[in-house]
Amino acid sequence: MNTNLHGKTALITGSARGLGKAIAERYAALGANIVINYSKDKASADEVVSNIKAMNVGVIAVQADVSKVTDIEKLFNEAKNAFGKIDIIVANAGIEMVETPVTEFTEEQFDRLFSINTKGAYFTMQHAAKNVEDNGRIIYIASSTTSFPVPGMAVYGGSKTTPRYMVDVLSKEIGHRGVTVNSIIPFAVDHSGIFAEENSYPELRKSLLDSCPMGRLAEVEDVANVAEFFASDLSSFVNGQHLLINGGANQ
């Protein structure tokens, strides 16, 4: 069965670059109309919009800071105004902070991580539950730090854990509508996030590579592959699940 998203509308938060961009462009290639979301990087969002327009599907970009519920409301309203409905929502927006011991985190850093990663994901999925079409898809992009504790990532991993639990609960609350709610749990992703630069975090990179039997980090395409599966009819009876994309790594 080939994945066909023609006639669907997909909203992906944090989709001006990185994982969100890869997922948005994958869904567009499969025929879906796309709602790009960005917080500050309009230039990158415009570039993604241009790429997707070339695929002959509908696309808009909406500036919205997911740490603000009013912005999330605006994002969903503009998506529905543009395309009439939303079939797929990917709660992807987030920020990373690594190599910071528990004893060194500041209140400001804690609040920033939780306002975007936890509050932002929570209210994105809340609005997704209210607005998604029956038989739709809600997908949360978690982190392997929610499965494997890693020194220096306590607050980051903690901020990604609460939305993961929400996936469990929400899948039970709205499953009767045929809506599936699942999470993707990526390993560290090369050429994205903190590893966007080739020489960034060399010690952490080495530790992660050493932990992976396949000898590499994830790529954005690895995550987009699973995002395609969760958005498709192939996963229509897969609900409340958390899929590790980590090549068998133990962290």
mmCIF file of C-alpha atoms in Angstrom:
data_model
loop_
_atom_site.group_PDB
_atom_site.id
_atom_site.type_symbol
_atom_site.label_atom_id
_atom_site.label_comp_id
_atom_site.label_asym_id
_atom_site.label_seq_id
_atom_site.Cartn_x
_atom_site.Cartn_y
_atom_site.Cartn_z
ATOM 1 C CA MET A 1 0.000 0.000 0.000
ATOM 2 C CA ASN A 2 1.479 3.336 -1.028
ATOM 3 C CA THR A 3 1.048 6.281 1.314
ATOM 4 C CA ASN A 4 -1.387 8.766 -0.162
ATOM 5 C CA LEU A 5 -2.146 11.984 1.688
ATOM 6 C CA HIS A 6 -3.977 13.753 -1.136
ATOM 7 C CA GLY A 7 -6.835 15.832 0.240
ATOM 8 C CA LYS A 8 -5.337 15.859 3.736
ATOM 9 C CA THR A 9 -4.099 18.899 5.629
ATOM 10 C CA ALA A 10 -1.085 18.560 7.913
ATOM 11 C CA LEU A 11 0.019 21.093 10.520
ATOM 12 C CA ILE A 12 3.571 20.732 11.819
ATOM 13 C CA THR A 13 4.863 22.968 14.592
ATOM 14 C CA GLY A 14 8.467 24.109 14.439
ATOM 15 C CA SER A 15 8.698 23.244 10.762
ATOM 16 C CA ALA A 16 10.955 25.966 9.362
ATOM 17 C CA ARG A 17 13.981 23.672 9.650
ATOM 18 C CA GLY A 18 15.267 20.378 10.991
ATOM 19 C CA LEU A 19 12.902 17.528 11.730
ATOM 20 C CA GLY A 20 9.775 19.639 11.245
ATOM 21 C CA LYS A 21 10.915 20.741 7.798
ATOM 22 C CA ALA A 22 11.711 17.152 6.769
ATOM 23 C CA ILE A 23 8.296 15.938 7.910
ATOM 24 C CA ALA A 24 6.465 18.831 6.234
ATOM 25 C CA GLU A 25 8.240 18.244 2.924
ATOM 26 C CA ARG A 26 7.604 14.489 3.141
ATOM 27 C CA TYR A 27 3.877 15.027 3.696
ATOM 28 C CA ALA A 28 3.775 17.526 0.839
ATOM 29 C CA ALA A 29 5.476 15.024 -1.469
ATOM 30 C CA LEU A 30 2.688 12.596 -0.552
ATOM 31 C CA GLY A 31 0.043 15.125 -1.573
ATOM 32 C CA ALA A 32 -0.981 16.834 1.664
ATOM 33 C CA ASN A 33 -1.622 20.545 2.081
ATOM 34 C CA ILE A 34 0.833 21.904 4.619
ATOM 35 C CA VAL A 35 0.735 24.428 7.456
ATOM 36 C CA ILE A 36 4.265 25.520 8.308
ATOM 37 C CA ASN A 37 4.799 27.011 11.750
ATOM 38 C CA TYR A 38 7.731 29.105 12.886
ATOM 39 C CA SER A 39 8.474 31.294 15.870
ATOM 40 C CA LYS A 40 11.150 33.731 14.629
ATOM 41 C CA ASP A 41 12.923 32.416 11.526
ATOM 42 C CA LYS A 42 10.675 33.772 8.763
ATOM 43 C CA ALA A 43 13.376 33.427 6.117
ATOM 44 C CA SER A 44 13.693 29.687 6.702
ATOM 45 C CA ALA A 45 9.907 29.295 6.782
ATOM 46 C CA ASP A 46 9.604 31.131 3.467
ATOM 47 C CA GLU A 47 12.208 28.794 1.954
ATOM 48 C CA VAL A 48 10.213 25.732 3.048
ATOM 49 C CA VAL A 49 7.034 27.270 1.642
ATOM 50 C CA SER A 50 8.800 27.796 -1.677
ATOM 51 C CA ASN A 51 10.006 24.176 -1.712
ATOM 52 C CA ILE A 52 6.488 22.902 -1.020
ATOM 53 C CA LYS A 53 4.790 25.146 -3.562
ATOM 54 C CA ALA A 54 6.937 23.440 -6.195
ATOM 55 C CA MET A 55 5.179 20.166 -5.248
ATOM 56 C CA ASN A 56 1.812 21.597 -6.363
ATOM 57 C CA VAL A 57 0.075 21.377 -2.999
ATOM 58 C CA GLY A 58 -1.377 24.110 -0.796
ATOM 59 C CA VAL A 59 0.905 25.638 1.815
ATOM 60 C CA ILE A 60 0.879 28.527 4.270
ATOM 61 C CA ALA A 61 3.328 29.657 6.947
ATOM 62 C CA VAL A 62 2.025 30.902 10.289
ATOM 63 C CA GLN A 63 4.145 32.706 12.858
ATOM 64 C CA ALA A 64 3.230 31.415 16.312
ATOM 65 C CA ASP A 65 5.151 30.972 19.548
ATOM 66 C CA VAL A 66 3.889 27.682 21.001
ATOM 67 C CA SER A 67 4.743 28.801 24.533
ATOM 68 C CA LYS A 68 1.737 31.145 24.224
ATOM 69 C CA VAL A 69 -1.714 29.558 24.113
ATOM 70 C CA THR A 70 -3.133 32.529 22.209
ATOM 71 C CA ASP A 71 -0.554 31.925 19.472
ATOM 72 C CA ILE A 72 -1.495 28.244 19.298
ATOM 73 C CA GLU A 73 -5.140 29.238 18.907
ATOM 74 C CA LYS A 74 -4.149 31.596 16.082
ATOM 75 C CA LEU A 75 -2.158 28.839 14.404
ATOM 76 C CA PHE A 76 -5.095 26.428 14.360
ATOM 77 C CA ASN A 77 -7.565 29.121 13.307
ATOM 78 C CA GLU A 78 -5.422 30.202 10.368
ATOM 79 C CA ALA A 79 -4.922 26.585 9.318
ATOM 80 C CA LYS A 80 -8.667 25.938 9.270
ATOM 81 C CA ASN A 81 -9.385 29.252 7.542
ATOM 82 C CA ALA A 82 -6.924 28.339 4.799
ATOM 83 C CA PHE A 83 -7.836 24.693 4.230
ATOM 84 C CA GLY A 84 -11.147 24.112 6.007
ATOM 85 C CA LYS A 85 -9.925 21.216 8.118
ATOM 86 C CA ILE A 86 -6.890 19.626 9.760
ATOM 87 C CA ASP A 87 -6.231 15.899 9.431
ATOM 88 C CA ILE A 88 -2.703 15.513 10.794
ATOM 89 C CA ILE A 89 -0.987 17.439 13.565
ATOM 90 C CA VAL A 90 2.678 16.956 14.453
ATOM 91 C CA ALA A 91 3.724 18.540 17.761
ATOM 92 C CA ASN A 92 7.391 18.992 16.948
ATOM 93 C CA ALA A 93 8.423 22.450 18.180
ATOM 94 C CA GLY A 94 11.003 22.327 20.932
ATOM 95 C CA ILE A 95 14.383 23.498 22.141
ATOM 96 C CA GLU A 96 17.355 21.536 23.441
ATOM 97 C CA MET A 97 19.780 22.154 26.263
ATOM 98 C CA VAL A 98 22.437 19.527 26.956
ATOM 99 C CA GLU A 99 25.617 19.018 28.936
ATOM 100 C CA THR A 100 24.156 20.983 31.863
ATOM 101 C CA PRO A 101 24.224 19.161 35.214
ATOM 102 C CA VAL A 102 21.206 19.281 37.506
ATOM 103 C CA THR A 103 23.177 21.427 39.961
ATOM 104 C CA GLU A 104 23.834 24.120 37.352
ATOM 105 C CA PHE A 105 20.424 24.734 35.819
ATOM 106 C CA THR A 106 18.968 28.173 36.455
ATOM 107 C CA GLU A 107 15.313 28.977 37.013
ATOM 108 C CA GLU A 108 15.281 30.952 33.779
ATOM 109 C CA GLN A 109 16.631 27.990 31.789
ATOM 110 C CA PHE A 110 14.151 25.624 33.444
ATOM 111 C CA ASP A 111 11.199 27.897 32.683
ATOM 112 C CA ARG A 112 12.244 28.368 29.059
ATOM 113 C CA LEU A 113 12.552 24.643 28.382
ATOM 114 C CA PHE A 114 9.273 23.773 30.070
ATOM 115 C CA SER A 115 7.349 26.670 28.523
ATOM 116 C CA ILE A 116 8.141 25.458 24.995
ATOM 117 C CA ASN A 117 8.749 21.719 25.305
ATOM 118 C CA THR A 118 6.080 20.911 27.884
ATOM 119 C CA LYS A 119 3.481 23.668 27.883
ATOM 120 C CA GLY A 120 3.787 24.203 24.136
ATOM 121 C CA ALA A 121 3.426 20.521 23.302
ATOM 122 C CA TYR A 122 0.594 20.059 25.795
ATOM 123 C CA PHE A 123 -1.560 22.866 24.406
ATOM 124 C CA THR A 124 -0.685 21.982 20.822
ATOM 125 C CA MET A 125 -2.019 18.469 21.423
ATOM 126 C CA GLN A 126 -5.007 19.857 23.335
ATOM 127 C CA HIS A 127 -5.935 22.033 20.362
ATOM 128 C CA ALA A 128 -5.190 19.146 18.039
ATOM 129 C CA ALA A 129 -7.687 16.984 19.929
ATOM 130 C CA LYS A 130 -10.322 19.704 19.615
ATOM 131 C CA ASN A 131 -9.736 20.435 15.932
ATOM 132 C CA VAL A 132 -8.526 17.252 14.217
ATOM 133 C CA GLU A 133 -10.918 15.516 11.850
ATOM 134 C CA ASP A 134 -12.325 12.129 12.808
ATOM 135 C CA ASN A 135 -9.883 9.372 11.811
ATOM 136 C CA GLY A 136 -7.114 11.943 11.975
ATOM 137 C CA ARG A 137 -3.599 11.673 13.347
ATOM 138 C CA ILE A 138 -1.797 13.370 16.234
ATOM 139 C CA ILE A 139 1.941 12.766 16.462
ATOM 140 C CA TYR A 140 4.306 13.977 19.175
ATOM 141 C CA ILE A 141 8.056 14.214 18.568
ATOM 142 C CA ALA A 142 9.594 13.118 21.849
ATOM 143 C CA SER A 143 13.249 12.363 22.645
ATOM 144 C CA SER A 144 15.229 9.244 23.469
ATOM 145 C CA THR A 145 16.199 10.991 26.710
ATOM 146 C CA THR A 146 12.682 10.098 27.904
ATOM 147 C CA SER A 147 13.695 6.429 27.675
ATOM 148 C CA PHE A 148 17.384 6.553 28.594
ATOM 149 C CA PRO A 149 18.614 8.967 31.293
ATOM 150 C CA VAL A 150 21.660 10.871 30.055
ATOM 151 C CA PRO A 151 23.883 13.019 32.303
ATOM 152 C CA GLY A 152 23.477 16.702 31.521
ATOM 153 C CA MET A 153 19.985 16.304 30.057
ATOM 154 C CA ALA A 154 17.788 16.092 33.155
ATOM 155 C CA VAL A 155 15.712 19.177 32.491
ATOM 156 C CA TYR A 156 15.521 18.661 28.729
ATOM 157 C CA GLY A 157 14.464 15.030 29.135
ATOM 158 C CA GLY A 158 12.048 15.971 31.902
ATOM 159 C CA SER A 159 10.438 18.625 29.726
ATOM 160 C CA LYS A 160 9.829 16.039 26.985
ATOM 161 C CA THR A 161 8.449 13.362 29.338
ATOM 162 C CA THR A 162 5.144 15.004 30.310
ATOM 163 C CA PRO A 163 3.852 15.280 26.712
ATOM 164 C CA ARG A 164 4.846 11.657 26.161
ATOM 165 C CA TYR A 165 2.535 10.654 29.021
ATOM 166 C CA MET A 166 -0.178 12.869 27.538
ATOM 167 C CA VAL A 167 0.011 10.724 24.387
ATOM 168 C CA ASP A 168 -0.951 7.704 26.509
ATOM 169 C CA VAL A 169 -3.953 9.440 28.031
ATOM 170 C CA LEU A 170 -5.145 11.328 24.946
ATOM 171 C CA SER A 171 -5.071 8.167 22.850
ATOM 172 C CA LYS A 172 -7.667 6.694 25.224
ATOM 173 C CA GLU A 173 -9.787 9.843 25.414
ATOM 174 C CA ILE A 174 -10.298 10.373 21.675
ATOM 175 C CA GLY A 175 -9.665 6.939 20.204
ATOM 176 C CA HIS A 176 -13.412 6.434 19.798
ATOM 177 C CA ARG A 177 -13.281 9.013 16.992
ATOM 178 C CA GLY A 178 -10.806 6.911 15.045
ATOM 179 C CA VAL A 179 -8.064 9.417 15.864
ATOM 180 C CA THR A 180 -4.676 7.894 16.660
ATOM 181 C CA VAL A 181 -2.199 9.563 19.022
ATOM 182 C CA ASN A 182 1.380 8.321 18.969
ATOM 183 C CA SER A 183 4.885 9.559 19.616
ATOM 184 C CA ILE A 184 8.137 9.257 17.730
ATOM 185 C CA ILE A 185 11.192 8.973 19.961
ATOM 186 C CA PRO A 186 14.271 9.887 17.937
ATOM 187 C CA PHE A 187 17.864 9.235 18.857
ATOM 188 C CA ALA A 188 20.164 12.220 18.421
ATOM 189 C CA VAL A 189 19.662 13.512 14.878
ATOM 190 C CA ASP A 190 22.634 14.446 12.733
ATOM 191 C CA HIS A 191 22.540 17.719 10.787
ATOM 192 C CA SER A 192 19.684 18.949 12.994
ATOM 193 C CA GLY A 193 19.179 20.583 16.385
ATOM 194 C CA ILE A 194 22.328 20.672 18.484
ATOM 195 C CA PHE A 195 24.128 18.612 15.825
ATOM 196 C CA ALA A 196 23.283 20.952 12.956
ATOM 197 C CA GLU A 197 26.960 21.911 12.854
ATOM 198 C CA GLU A 198 29.310 19.034 12.039
ATOM 199 C CA ASN A 199 31.783 19.736 14.848
ATOM 200 C CA SER A 200 29.309 20.597 17.595
ATOM 201 C CA TYR A 201 29.375 18.761 20.935
ATOM 202 C CA PRO A 202 32.217 16.374 20.002
ATOM 203 C CA GLU A 203 32.316 14.477 23.314
ATOM 204 C CA LEU A 204 28.556 13.958 23.383
ATOM 205 C CA ARG A 205 28.573 12.926 19.723
ATOM 206 C CA LYS A 206 31.272 10.322 20.384
ATOM 207 C CA SER A 207 29.393 8.948 23.396
ATOM 208 C CA LEU A 208 26.199 8.608 21.378
ATOM 209 C CA LEU A 209 27.966 6.988 18.421
ATOM 210 C CA ASP A 210 29.647 4.508 20.751
ATOM 211 C CA SER A 211 26.245 3.558 22.188
ATOM 212 C CA CYS A 212 24.695 2.774 18.791
ATOM 213 C CA PRO A 213 25.282 -0.673 17.223
ATOM 214 C CA MET A 214 24.667 0.834 13.789
ATOM 215 C CA GLY A 215 27.497 3.305 14.307
ATOM 216 C CA ARG A 216 25.684 6.488 13.336
ATOM 217 C CA LEU A 217 23.257 9.104 14.548
ATOM 218 C CA ALA A 218 19.742 9.332 13.163
ATOM 219 C CA GLU A 219 19.049 11.429 10.066
ATOM 220 C CA VAL A 220 15.974 13.569 9.499
ATOM 221 C CA GLU A 221 14.823 11.074 6.847
ATOM 222 C CA ASP A 222 14.725 8.302 9.470
ATOM 223 C CA VAL A 223 12.243 10.324 11.501
ATOM 224 C CA ALA A 224 10.258 11.418 8.441
ATOM 225 C CA ASN A 225 9.869 7.746 7.484
ATOM 226 C CA VAL A 226 8.108 7.003 10.766
ATOM 227 C CA ALA A 227 6.102 10.234 10.582
ATOM 228 C CA GLU A 228 4.870 9.015 7.193
ATOM 229 C CA PHE A 229 3.820 5.676 8.708
ATOM 230 C CA PHE A 230 1.943 7.284 11.598
ATOM 231 C CA ALA A 231 0.142 9.653 9.204
ATOM 232 C CA SER A 232 -0.913 6.896 6.835
ATOM 233 C CA ASP A 233 -3.683 4.302 6.744
ATOM 234 C CA LEU A 234 -1.059 1.678 7.576
ATOM 235 C CA SER A 235 -1.142 2.844 11.207
ATOM 236 C CA SER A 236 -4.925 3.116 11.567
ATOM 237 C CA PHE A 237 -4.942 0.605 14.458
ATOM 238 C CA VAL A 238 -1.696 1.784 16.066
ATOM 239 C CA ASN A 239 -2.643 4.028 18.971
ATOM 240 C CA GLY A 240 -0.973 5.223 22.158
ATOM 241 C CA GLN A 241 2.421 3.924 21.053
ATOM 242 C CA HIS A 242 5.963 5.272 21.379
ATOM 243 C CA LEU A 243 8.360 4.228 18.640
ATOM 244 C CA LEU A 244 12.106 4.488 19.268
ATOM 245 C CA ILE A 245 14.137 5.469 16.222
ATOM 246 C CA ASN A 246 17.592 4.830 17.610
ATOM 247 C CA GLY A 247 19.336 2.029 15.706
ATOM 248 C CA GLY A 248 19.397 -0.087 18.856
ATOM 249 C CA ALA A 249 21.334 2.458 20.910
ATOM 250 C CA ASN A 250 21.311 2.129 24.677
ATOM 251 C CA GLN A 251 21.024 5.834 25.361
#
